Amino acid sequence: MNALLKRVFVEHPHSVDESYIQHMRFAMGFAGQLFVAGGMALVHAFIPCLFEKTASARIQAIHARLQHRD
């Protein structure tokens, strides 16, 4: 395999014991959760009584999941 392609697509997923597809699935789920949390924060910016703690709680849950990812 070309060294550049290996570095770009294989090395990091392998460093966290995942295949490229497994890592992509996890990262896409992570991105989706951040997108939702961002949307909640955006709504909260305009309507402060909505999502008062929801976005920050979701981000804390995402962080906890990343910390316990072995």
Coordinates of C-alpha atoms in Angstrom, one line a residue, residues 7 9 23-24 32 38 43 50 52:
R7 CA -0.6 7.2 6.8
F9 CA -6.4 6.2 6.0
H23 CA -13.4 4.7 12.9
M24 CA -15.4 6.5 10.2
G32 CA -23.7 14.1 14.5
G38 CA -24.6 22.9 18.4
V43 CA -31.7 27.7 19.7
L50 CA -35.1 26.4 25.8
E52 CA -30.8 25.7 29.3

